[in-house]
Coordinates of C-alpha atoms in Angstrom, one line a residue:
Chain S
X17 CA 119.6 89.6 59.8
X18 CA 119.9 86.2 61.6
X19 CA 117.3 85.8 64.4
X20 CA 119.3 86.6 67.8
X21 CA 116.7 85.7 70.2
X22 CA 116.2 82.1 72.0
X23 CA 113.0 80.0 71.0
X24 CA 111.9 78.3 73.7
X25 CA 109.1 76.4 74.5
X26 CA 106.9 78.0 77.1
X27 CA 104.1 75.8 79.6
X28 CA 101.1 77.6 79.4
X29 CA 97.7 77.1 81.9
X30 CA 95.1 79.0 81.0
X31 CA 91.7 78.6 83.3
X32 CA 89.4 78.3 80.6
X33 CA 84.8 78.9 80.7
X34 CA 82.6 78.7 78.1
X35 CA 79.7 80.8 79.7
X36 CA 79.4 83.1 82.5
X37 CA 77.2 80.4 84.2
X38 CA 79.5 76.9 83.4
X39 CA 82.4 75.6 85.3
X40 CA 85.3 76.8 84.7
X41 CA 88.1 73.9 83.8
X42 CA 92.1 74.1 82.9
X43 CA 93.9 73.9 79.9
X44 CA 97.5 73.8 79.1
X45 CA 99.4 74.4 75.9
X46 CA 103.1 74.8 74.9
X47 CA 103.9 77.8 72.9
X48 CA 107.2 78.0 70.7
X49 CA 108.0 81.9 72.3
X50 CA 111.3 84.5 71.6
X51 CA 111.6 85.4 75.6
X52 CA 111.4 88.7 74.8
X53 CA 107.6 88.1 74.1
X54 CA 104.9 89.4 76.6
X55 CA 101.8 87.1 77.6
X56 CA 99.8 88.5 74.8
X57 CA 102.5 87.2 72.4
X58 CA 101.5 83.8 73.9
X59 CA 97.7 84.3 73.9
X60 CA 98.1 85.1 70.3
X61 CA 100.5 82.2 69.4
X62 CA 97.6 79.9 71.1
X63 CA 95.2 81.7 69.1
X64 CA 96.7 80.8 65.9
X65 CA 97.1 77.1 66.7
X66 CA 95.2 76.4 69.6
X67 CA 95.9 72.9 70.4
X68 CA 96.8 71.5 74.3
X69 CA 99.4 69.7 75.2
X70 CA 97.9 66.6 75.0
X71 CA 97.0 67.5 71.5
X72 CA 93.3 67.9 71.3
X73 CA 92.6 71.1 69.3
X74 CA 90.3 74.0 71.4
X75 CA 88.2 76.6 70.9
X76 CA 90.8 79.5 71.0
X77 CA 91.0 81.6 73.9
X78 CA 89.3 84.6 74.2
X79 CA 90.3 87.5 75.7
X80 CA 90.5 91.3 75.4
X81 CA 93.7 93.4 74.5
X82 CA 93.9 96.6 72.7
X83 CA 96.7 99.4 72.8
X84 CA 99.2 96.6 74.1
X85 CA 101.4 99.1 75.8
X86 CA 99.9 99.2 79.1
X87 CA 98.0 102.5 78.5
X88 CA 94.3 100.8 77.7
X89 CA 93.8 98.2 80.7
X90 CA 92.0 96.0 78.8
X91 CA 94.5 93.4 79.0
X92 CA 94.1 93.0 82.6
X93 CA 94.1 89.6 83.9
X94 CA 95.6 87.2 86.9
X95 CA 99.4 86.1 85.7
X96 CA 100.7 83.9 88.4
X97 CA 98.2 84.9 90.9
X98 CA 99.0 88.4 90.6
X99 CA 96.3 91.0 88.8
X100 CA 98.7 92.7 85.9
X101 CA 98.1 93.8 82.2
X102 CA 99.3 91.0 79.9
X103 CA 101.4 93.4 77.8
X104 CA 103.8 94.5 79.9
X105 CA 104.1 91.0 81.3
X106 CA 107.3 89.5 80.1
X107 CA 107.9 85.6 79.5
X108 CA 111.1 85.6 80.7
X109 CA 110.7 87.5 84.0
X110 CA 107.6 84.9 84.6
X111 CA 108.2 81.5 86.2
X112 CA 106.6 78.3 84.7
X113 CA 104.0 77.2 83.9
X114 CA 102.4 80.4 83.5
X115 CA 98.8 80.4 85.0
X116 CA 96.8 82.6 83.3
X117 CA 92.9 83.4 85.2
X118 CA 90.3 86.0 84.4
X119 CA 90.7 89.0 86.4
X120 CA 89.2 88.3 90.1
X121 CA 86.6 89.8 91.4
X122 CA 84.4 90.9 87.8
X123 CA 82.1 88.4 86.8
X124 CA 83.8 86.1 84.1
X125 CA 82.1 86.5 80.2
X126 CA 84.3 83.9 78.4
X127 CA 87.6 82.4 79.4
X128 CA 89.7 85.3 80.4
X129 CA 87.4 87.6 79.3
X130 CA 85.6 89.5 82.4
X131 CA 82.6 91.8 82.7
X132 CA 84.0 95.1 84.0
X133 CA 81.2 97.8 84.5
X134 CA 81.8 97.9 87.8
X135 CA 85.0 100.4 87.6
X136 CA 82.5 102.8 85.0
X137 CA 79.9 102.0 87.2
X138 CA 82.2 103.8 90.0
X139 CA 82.9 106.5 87.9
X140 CA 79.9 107.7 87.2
X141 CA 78.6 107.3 90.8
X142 CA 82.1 109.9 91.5
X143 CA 80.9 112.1 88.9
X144 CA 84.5 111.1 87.6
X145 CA 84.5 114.2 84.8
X146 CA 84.5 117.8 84.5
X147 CA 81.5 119.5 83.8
X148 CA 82.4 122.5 81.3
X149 CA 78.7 123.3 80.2
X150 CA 77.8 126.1 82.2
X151 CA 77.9 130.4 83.3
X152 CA 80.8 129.6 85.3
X153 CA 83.9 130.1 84.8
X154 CA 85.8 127.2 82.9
X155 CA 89.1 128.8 82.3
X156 CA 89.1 128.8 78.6
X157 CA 92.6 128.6 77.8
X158 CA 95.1 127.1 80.2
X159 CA 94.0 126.8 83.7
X160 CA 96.6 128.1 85.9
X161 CA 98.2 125.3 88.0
X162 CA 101.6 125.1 89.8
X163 CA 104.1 122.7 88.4
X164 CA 104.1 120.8 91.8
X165 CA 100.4 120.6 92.0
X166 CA 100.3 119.8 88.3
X167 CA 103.2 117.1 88.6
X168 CA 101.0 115.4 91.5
X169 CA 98.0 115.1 89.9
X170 CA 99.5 113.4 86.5
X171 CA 100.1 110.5 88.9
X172 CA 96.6 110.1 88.7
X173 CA 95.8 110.6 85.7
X174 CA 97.7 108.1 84.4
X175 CA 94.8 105.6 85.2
X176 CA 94.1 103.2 82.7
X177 CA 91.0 101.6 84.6
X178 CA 92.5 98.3 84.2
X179 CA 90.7 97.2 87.4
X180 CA 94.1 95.5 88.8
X181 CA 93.8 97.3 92.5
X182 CA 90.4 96.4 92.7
X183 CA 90.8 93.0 91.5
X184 CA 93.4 93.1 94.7
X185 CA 91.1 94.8 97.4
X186 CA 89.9 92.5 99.5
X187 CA 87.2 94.6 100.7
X188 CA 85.9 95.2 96.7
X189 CA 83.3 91.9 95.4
X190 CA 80.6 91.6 93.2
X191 CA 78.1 91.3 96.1
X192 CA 79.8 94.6 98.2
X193 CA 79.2 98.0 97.6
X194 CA 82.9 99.3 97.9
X195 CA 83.8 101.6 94.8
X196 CA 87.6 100.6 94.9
X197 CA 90.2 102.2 94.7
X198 CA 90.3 103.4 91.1
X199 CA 87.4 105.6 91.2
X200 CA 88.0 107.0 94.2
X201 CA 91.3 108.2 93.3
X202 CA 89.8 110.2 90.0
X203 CA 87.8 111.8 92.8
X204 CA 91.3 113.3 93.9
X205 CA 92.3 113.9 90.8
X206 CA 89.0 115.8 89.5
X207 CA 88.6 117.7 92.7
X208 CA 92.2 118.9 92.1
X209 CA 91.4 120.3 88.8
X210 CA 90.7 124.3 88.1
X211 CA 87.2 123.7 87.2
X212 CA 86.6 120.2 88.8
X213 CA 87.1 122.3 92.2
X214 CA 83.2 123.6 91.5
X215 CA 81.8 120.2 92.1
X216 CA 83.8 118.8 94.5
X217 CA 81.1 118.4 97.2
X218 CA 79.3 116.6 94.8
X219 CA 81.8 114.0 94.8
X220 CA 82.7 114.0 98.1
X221 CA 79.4 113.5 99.4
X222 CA 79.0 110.7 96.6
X223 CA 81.5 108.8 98.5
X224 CA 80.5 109.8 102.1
X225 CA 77.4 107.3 101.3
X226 CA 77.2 103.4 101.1
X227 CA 80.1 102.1 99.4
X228 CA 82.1 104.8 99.5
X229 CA 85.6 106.0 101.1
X230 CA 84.8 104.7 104.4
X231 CA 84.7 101.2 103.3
X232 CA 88.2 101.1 102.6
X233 CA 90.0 98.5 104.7
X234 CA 93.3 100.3 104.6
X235 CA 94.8 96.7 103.0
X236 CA 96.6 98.5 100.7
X237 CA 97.4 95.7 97.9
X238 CA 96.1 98.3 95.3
X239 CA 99.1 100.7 95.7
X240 CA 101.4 97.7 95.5
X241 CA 99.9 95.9 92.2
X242 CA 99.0 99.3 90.3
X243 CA 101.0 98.7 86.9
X244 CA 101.0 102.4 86.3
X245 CA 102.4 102.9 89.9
X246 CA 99.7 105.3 91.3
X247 CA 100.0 107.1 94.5
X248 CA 96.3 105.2 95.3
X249 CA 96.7 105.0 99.1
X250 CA 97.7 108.6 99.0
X251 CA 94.6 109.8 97.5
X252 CA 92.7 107.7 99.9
X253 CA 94.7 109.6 102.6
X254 CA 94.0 113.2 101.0
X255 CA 90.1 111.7 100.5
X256 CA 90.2 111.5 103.8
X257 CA 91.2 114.6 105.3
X258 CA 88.6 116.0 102.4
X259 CA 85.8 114.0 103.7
X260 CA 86.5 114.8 107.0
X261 CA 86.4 118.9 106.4
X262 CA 83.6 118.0 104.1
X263 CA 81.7 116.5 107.2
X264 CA 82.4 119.9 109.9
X265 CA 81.2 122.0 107.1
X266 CA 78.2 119.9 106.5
X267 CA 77.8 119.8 110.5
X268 CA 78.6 123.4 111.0
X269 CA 78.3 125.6 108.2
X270 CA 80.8 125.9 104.9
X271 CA 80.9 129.5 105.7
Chain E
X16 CA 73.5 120.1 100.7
X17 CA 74.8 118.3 103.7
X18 CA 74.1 114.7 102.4
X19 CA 77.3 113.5 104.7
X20 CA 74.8 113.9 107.5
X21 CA 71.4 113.1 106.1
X22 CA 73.3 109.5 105.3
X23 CA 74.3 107.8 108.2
X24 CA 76.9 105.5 106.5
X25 CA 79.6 108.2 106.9
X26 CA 79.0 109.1 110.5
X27 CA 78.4 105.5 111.7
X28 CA 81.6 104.7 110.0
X29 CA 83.2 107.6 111.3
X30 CA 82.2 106.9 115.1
X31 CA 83.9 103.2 114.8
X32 CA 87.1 104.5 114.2
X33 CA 86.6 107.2 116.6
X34 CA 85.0 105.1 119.8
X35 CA 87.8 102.8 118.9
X36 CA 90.4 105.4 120.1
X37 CA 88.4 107.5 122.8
X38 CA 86.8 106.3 124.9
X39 CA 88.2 102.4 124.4
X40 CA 91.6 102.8 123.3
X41 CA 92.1 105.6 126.2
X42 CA 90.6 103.6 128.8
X43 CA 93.0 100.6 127.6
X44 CA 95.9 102.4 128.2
X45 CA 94.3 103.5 131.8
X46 CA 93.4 100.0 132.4
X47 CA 97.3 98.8 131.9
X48 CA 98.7 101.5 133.1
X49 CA 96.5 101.0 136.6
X50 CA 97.0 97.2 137.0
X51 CA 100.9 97.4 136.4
X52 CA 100.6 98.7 140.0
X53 CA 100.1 95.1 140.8
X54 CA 103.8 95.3 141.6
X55 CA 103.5 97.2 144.4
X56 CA 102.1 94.3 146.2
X57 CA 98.4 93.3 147.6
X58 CA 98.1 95.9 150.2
X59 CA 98.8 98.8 148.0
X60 CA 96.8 97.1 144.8
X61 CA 94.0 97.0 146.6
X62 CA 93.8 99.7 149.1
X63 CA 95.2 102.7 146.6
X64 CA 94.2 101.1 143.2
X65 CA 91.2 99.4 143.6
X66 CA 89.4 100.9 146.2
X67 CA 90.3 104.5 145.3
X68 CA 88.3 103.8 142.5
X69 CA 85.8 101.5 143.3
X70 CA 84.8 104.9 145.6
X71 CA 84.8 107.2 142.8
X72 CA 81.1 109.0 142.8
X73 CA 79.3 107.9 139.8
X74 CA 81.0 104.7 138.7
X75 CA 78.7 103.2 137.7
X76 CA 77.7 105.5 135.2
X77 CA 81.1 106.0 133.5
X78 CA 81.6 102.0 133.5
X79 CA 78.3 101.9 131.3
X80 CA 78.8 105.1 129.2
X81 CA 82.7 105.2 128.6
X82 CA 83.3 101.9 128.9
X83 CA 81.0 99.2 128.1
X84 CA 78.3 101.1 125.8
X85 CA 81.5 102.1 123.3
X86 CA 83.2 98.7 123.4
X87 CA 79.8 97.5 122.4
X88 CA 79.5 99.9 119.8
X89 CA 82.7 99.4 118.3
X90 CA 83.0 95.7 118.4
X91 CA 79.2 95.6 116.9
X92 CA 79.6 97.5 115.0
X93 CA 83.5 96.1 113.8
X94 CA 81.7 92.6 113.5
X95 CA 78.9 93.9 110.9
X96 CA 81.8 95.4 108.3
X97 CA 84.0 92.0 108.7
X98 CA 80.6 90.6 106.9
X99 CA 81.5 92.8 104.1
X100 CA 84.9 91.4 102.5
X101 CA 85.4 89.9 99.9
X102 CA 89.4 88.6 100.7
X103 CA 92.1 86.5 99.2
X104 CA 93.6 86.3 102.2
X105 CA 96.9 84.2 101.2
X106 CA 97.6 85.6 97.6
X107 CA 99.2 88.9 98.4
X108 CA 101.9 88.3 101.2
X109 CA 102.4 92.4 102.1
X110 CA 102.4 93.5 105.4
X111 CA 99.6 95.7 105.2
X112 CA 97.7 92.9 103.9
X113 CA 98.5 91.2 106.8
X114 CA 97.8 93.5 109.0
X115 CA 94.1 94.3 107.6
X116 CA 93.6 90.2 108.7
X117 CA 95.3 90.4 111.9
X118 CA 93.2 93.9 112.7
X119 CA 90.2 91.3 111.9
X120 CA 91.3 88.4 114.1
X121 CA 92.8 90.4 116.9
X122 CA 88.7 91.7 116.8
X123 CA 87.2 88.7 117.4
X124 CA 89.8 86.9 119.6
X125 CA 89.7 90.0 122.0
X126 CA 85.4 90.0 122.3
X127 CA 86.2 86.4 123.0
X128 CA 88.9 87.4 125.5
X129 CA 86.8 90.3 127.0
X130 CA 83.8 87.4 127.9
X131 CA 86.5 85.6 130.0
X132 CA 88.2 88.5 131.3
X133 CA 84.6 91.0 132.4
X134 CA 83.1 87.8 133.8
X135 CA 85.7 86.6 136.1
X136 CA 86.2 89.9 137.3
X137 CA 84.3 92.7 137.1
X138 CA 80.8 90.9 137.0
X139 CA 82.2 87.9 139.7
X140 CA 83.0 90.8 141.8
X141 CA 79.0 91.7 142.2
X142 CA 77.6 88.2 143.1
X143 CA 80.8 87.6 145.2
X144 CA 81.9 90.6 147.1
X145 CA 85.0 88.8 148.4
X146 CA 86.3 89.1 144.7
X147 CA 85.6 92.9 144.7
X148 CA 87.6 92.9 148.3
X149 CA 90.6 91.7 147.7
X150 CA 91.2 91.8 143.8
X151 CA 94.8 91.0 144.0
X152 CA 94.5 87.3 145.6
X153 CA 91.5 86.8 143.1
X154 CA 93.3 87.6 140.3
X155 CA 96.6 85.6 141.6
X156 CA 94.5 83.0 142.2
X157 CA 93.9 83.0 138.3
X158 CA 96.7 83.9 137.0
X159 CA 98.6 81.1 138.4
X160 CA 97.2 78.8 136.4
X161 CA 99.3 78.3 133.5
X162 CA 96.3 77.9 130.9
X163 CA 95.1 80.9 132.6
X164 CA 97.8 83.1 132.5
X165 CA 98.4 82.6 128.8
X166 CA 94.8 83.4 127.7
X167 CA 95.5 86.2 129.6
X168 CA 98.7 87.4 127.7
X169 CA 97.7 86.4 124.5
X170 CA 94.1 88.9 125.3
X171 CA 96.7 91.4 125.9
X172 CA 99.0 91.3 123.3
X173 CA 95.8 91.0 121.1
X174 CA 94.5 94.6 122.8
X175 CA 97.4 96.2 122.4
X176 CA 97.9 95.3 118.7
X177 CA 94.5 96.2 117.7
X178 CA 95.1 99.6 119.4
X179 CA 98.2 100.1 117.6
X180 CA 97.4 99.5 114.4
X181 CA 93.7 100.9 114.5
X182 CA 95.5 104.2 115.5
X183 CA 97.8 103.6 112.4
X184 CA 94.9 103.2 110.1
X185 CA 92.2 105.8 112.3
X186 CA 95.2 108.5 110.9
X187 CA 94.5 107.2 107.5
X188 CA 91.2 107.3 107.2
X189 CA 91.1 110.8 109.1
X190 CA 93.8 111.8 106.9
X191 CA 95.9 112.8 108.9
X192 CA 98.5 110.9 107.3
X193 CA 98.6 110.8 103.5
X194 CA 101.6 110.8 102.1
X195 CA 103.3 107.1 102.0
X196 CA 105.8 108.7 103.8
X197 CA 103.6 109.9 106.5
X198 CA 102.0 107.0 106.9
X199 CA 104.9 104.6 106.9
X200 CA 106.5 107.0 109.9
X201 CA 103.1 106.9 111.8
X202 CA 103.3 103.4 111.4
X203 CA 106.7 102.8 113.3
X204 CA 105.5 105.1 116.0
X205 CA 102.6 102.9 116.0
X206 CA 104.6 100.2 116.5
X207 CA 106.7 101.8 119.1
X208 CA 103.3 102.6 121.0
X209 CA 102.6 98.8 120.9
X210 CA 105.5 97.3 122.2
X211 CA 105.5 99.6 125.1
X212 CA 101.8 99.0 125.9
X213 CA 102.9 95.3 125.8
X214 CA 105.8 95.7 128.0
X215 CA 103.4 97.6 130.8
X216 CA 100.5 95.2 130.3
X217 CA 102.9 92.4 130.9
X218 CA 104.6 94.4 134.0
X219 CA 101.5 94.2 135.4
X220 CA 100.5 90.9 134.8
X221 CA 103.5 89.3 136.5
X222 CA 103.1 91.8 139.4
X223 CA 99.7 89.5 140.2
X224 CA 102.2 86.4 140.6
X225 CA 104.0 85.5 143.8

């Protein structure tokens, strides 16, 4: 079957650091590419022949990918100044050159490889799980949930902990406390489950404290570069109105 | 367990947003909604304006505990989370985004405002009592200046923003709006709220001009 697609060449600059502690410096390549391809196509046609423009040959790139259909996150990375998983990136919806940076925010390892604990980190401060070891009830079988309650909360789990909204959040930083909005919006989605429900003070109180809820700015650039689309600002909303019950019952009495 | 309350973070947080709206945001709204009187002329301005409340028993008290203590709180308060971004401010171009800077800005640029605005009036008014007396001619008297007059309307329009927005976000964070929908609604009526803040505020100022 004759080869349909265009071959073009495609300008690539790619921030590039050895170690987490060494300046970071540029370097650009040109990558023969089908425009079909996806900036991991690229990363991997650099790989194979990584030599810059100028034609000094580099150490490859390194970065991390693994499912490469934007259900992993692992791809995550600045593509034009925007946070996005290099997967579902498509060369020819992205103008040129395309800059390519490590993630913002999460301290850089190796080129566009970043360190990103924080978002488990989060998780496990949340108590982002279900805890089915117990003498409670943990409705063996299928928990009983409404279609509507049970089409809301796939939104959230669809989270791929790429770390893209909290690469965006202006109030998240390695030197702040905030959570982000990724964690807190499993605390929506595990606090919504059957047998989540039991330690949902838990979590809420989790992110009554430093670094929690309340240090959301209300910026909202996670809701608007989510790849999967989440509802996030919503669940900040509904954590909200939670947290603020949560707080009269403290003060008052749950009774 | 009632760790919401044994931490303060939550509470502290929560009175911001709260002081923010009552008592500051309320008395904002009074405050405009008092001096667009200025229309009315001297003689009324300062006989059933200012000196019906200049006589109201305990003044003093409510100036201090629903005025200046909260504004204190809340701008002190506003100041110590700014120190805790971490913002790109010009890489995402949404309006939300902008509007978390401009929340910030407005912040500082009305403290800054508020020094100007207490001191020539309010605190004047207890060294010189002539000031106190007859308000109106004082405040002509500075508002006539050009330079004056803008600082003046851009204080304003900085007020009245912060309000409007902070009550946009306060239903946020209250949740009291979730849905995008929700909020997005809020946030027109928000907007509606502002403009016609600004358009008394700005009444009132040009009632102060001959």
């Amino acid at each position: 079957m004759p080869n349909t697609h265009s071959m073009s060449n495609i300008h690539l600059r790619i921030r590039r650091q050895d170690r987490p502690d060494s300046r970071p410096y540029w370097h650009e390549f040109a990558v023969q590419s089908h425009d079909e391809h996806n900036v991991l196509s690229l990363l991997m046609a650099v790989r194979a022949d990584p030599v810059t423009i100028s034609g000094e040959r580099v150490e490859p790139v390194v970065w991390e990918h693994n499912c490469m259909e934007e259900v992993c996150g692992a791809c995550a990375m600045l593509i034009n100044g925007r946070p996005r998983p290099a997967c579902s990136a498509l060369v020819a919806e992205l103008r040129q050159p395309i800059v390519l940076e490590p993630l913002p925010k999460f301290p850089v390892v190796r080129d566009l490889l970043v360190d990103r604990r924080r978002i488990d980190q989060g998780l496990t401060r949340v108590k982002a799980w279900i805890r089915i070891d117990g003498v409670w009830d943990t409705h063996a079988g299928a928990p009983r949930i409404g279609p509507d309650e049970w089409a809301a909360n796939y939104l959230y789990s669809r989270c791929m902990s790429c770390g893209c909204c909290m690469a965006a959040c202006p109030q998240f930083g390695e030197n702040r406390d905030f959570l982000g909005p990724a964690p807190l919006a499993q605390v929506r989605l595990m606090n919504a489950h059957p047998t989540g429900r039991y330690d949902k003070s838990a979590r809420l109180h989790a992110i009554m404290a430093e670094g929690g809820l309340s240090d959301c700015g209300n910026a909202q650039n996670c809701v608007r570069v989510c790849p999967k689309e989440i509802p996030l600002t919503t669940a900040i909303g509904e954590l909200g109105r939670q947290t603020t019950l949560q707080a009269l019952m403290d003060l008052f009495g749950a009774g | 367990m009632s760790a919401s309350i044994a931490n303060s973070h939550f509470i502290l947080r929560r009175l911001h947003s709260l002081l923010g709206l009552l008592p500051v945001g309320a008395f904002l709204i009074f405050h405009l909604w008092e001096n667009s009187q200025s229309r009315f002329g001297a003689e009324h301005y300062n006989e059933r304006v200012v000196a019906a409340l200049q006589e109201m028993n305990y003044l003093i008290l409510l100036e201090i505990f629903v005025i200046a203590l909260p504004l204190l709180l809340h701008a002190g308060y506003g100041v110590v989370i700014m120190t805790q971004m971490s913002a790109e401010p010009l890489r995402y171009p949404y309006t939300r985004h902008s509007l978390y800077w401009l929340q910030r800005l407005s912040g500082l640029g009305i403290l800054l405002f508020l020094l100007v605005h207490v001191g020539m009036t309010r605190l004047l008014g207890i060294w010189d009592p002539t000031v106190a007396a007859d308000l109106f001619s004082h405040m002509q008297s500075l508002l006539v200046q050009p330079w004056m007059l803008t600082v003046y309307v851009v204080g304003l329009l900085l007020s009245v923003f912060h309000l409007a927005n902070g009550l946009a976000t306060m239903a946020i964070v209250w949740g009291v709006t979730a849905s995008a929908r929700a909020q997005r609604l809020f946030g027109w009526f928000c907007v509606l709220l502002g403009l016609l803040l600004a358009a008394l505020g700005l009444h009132g100022l040009m009632g102060f001009l001959p």
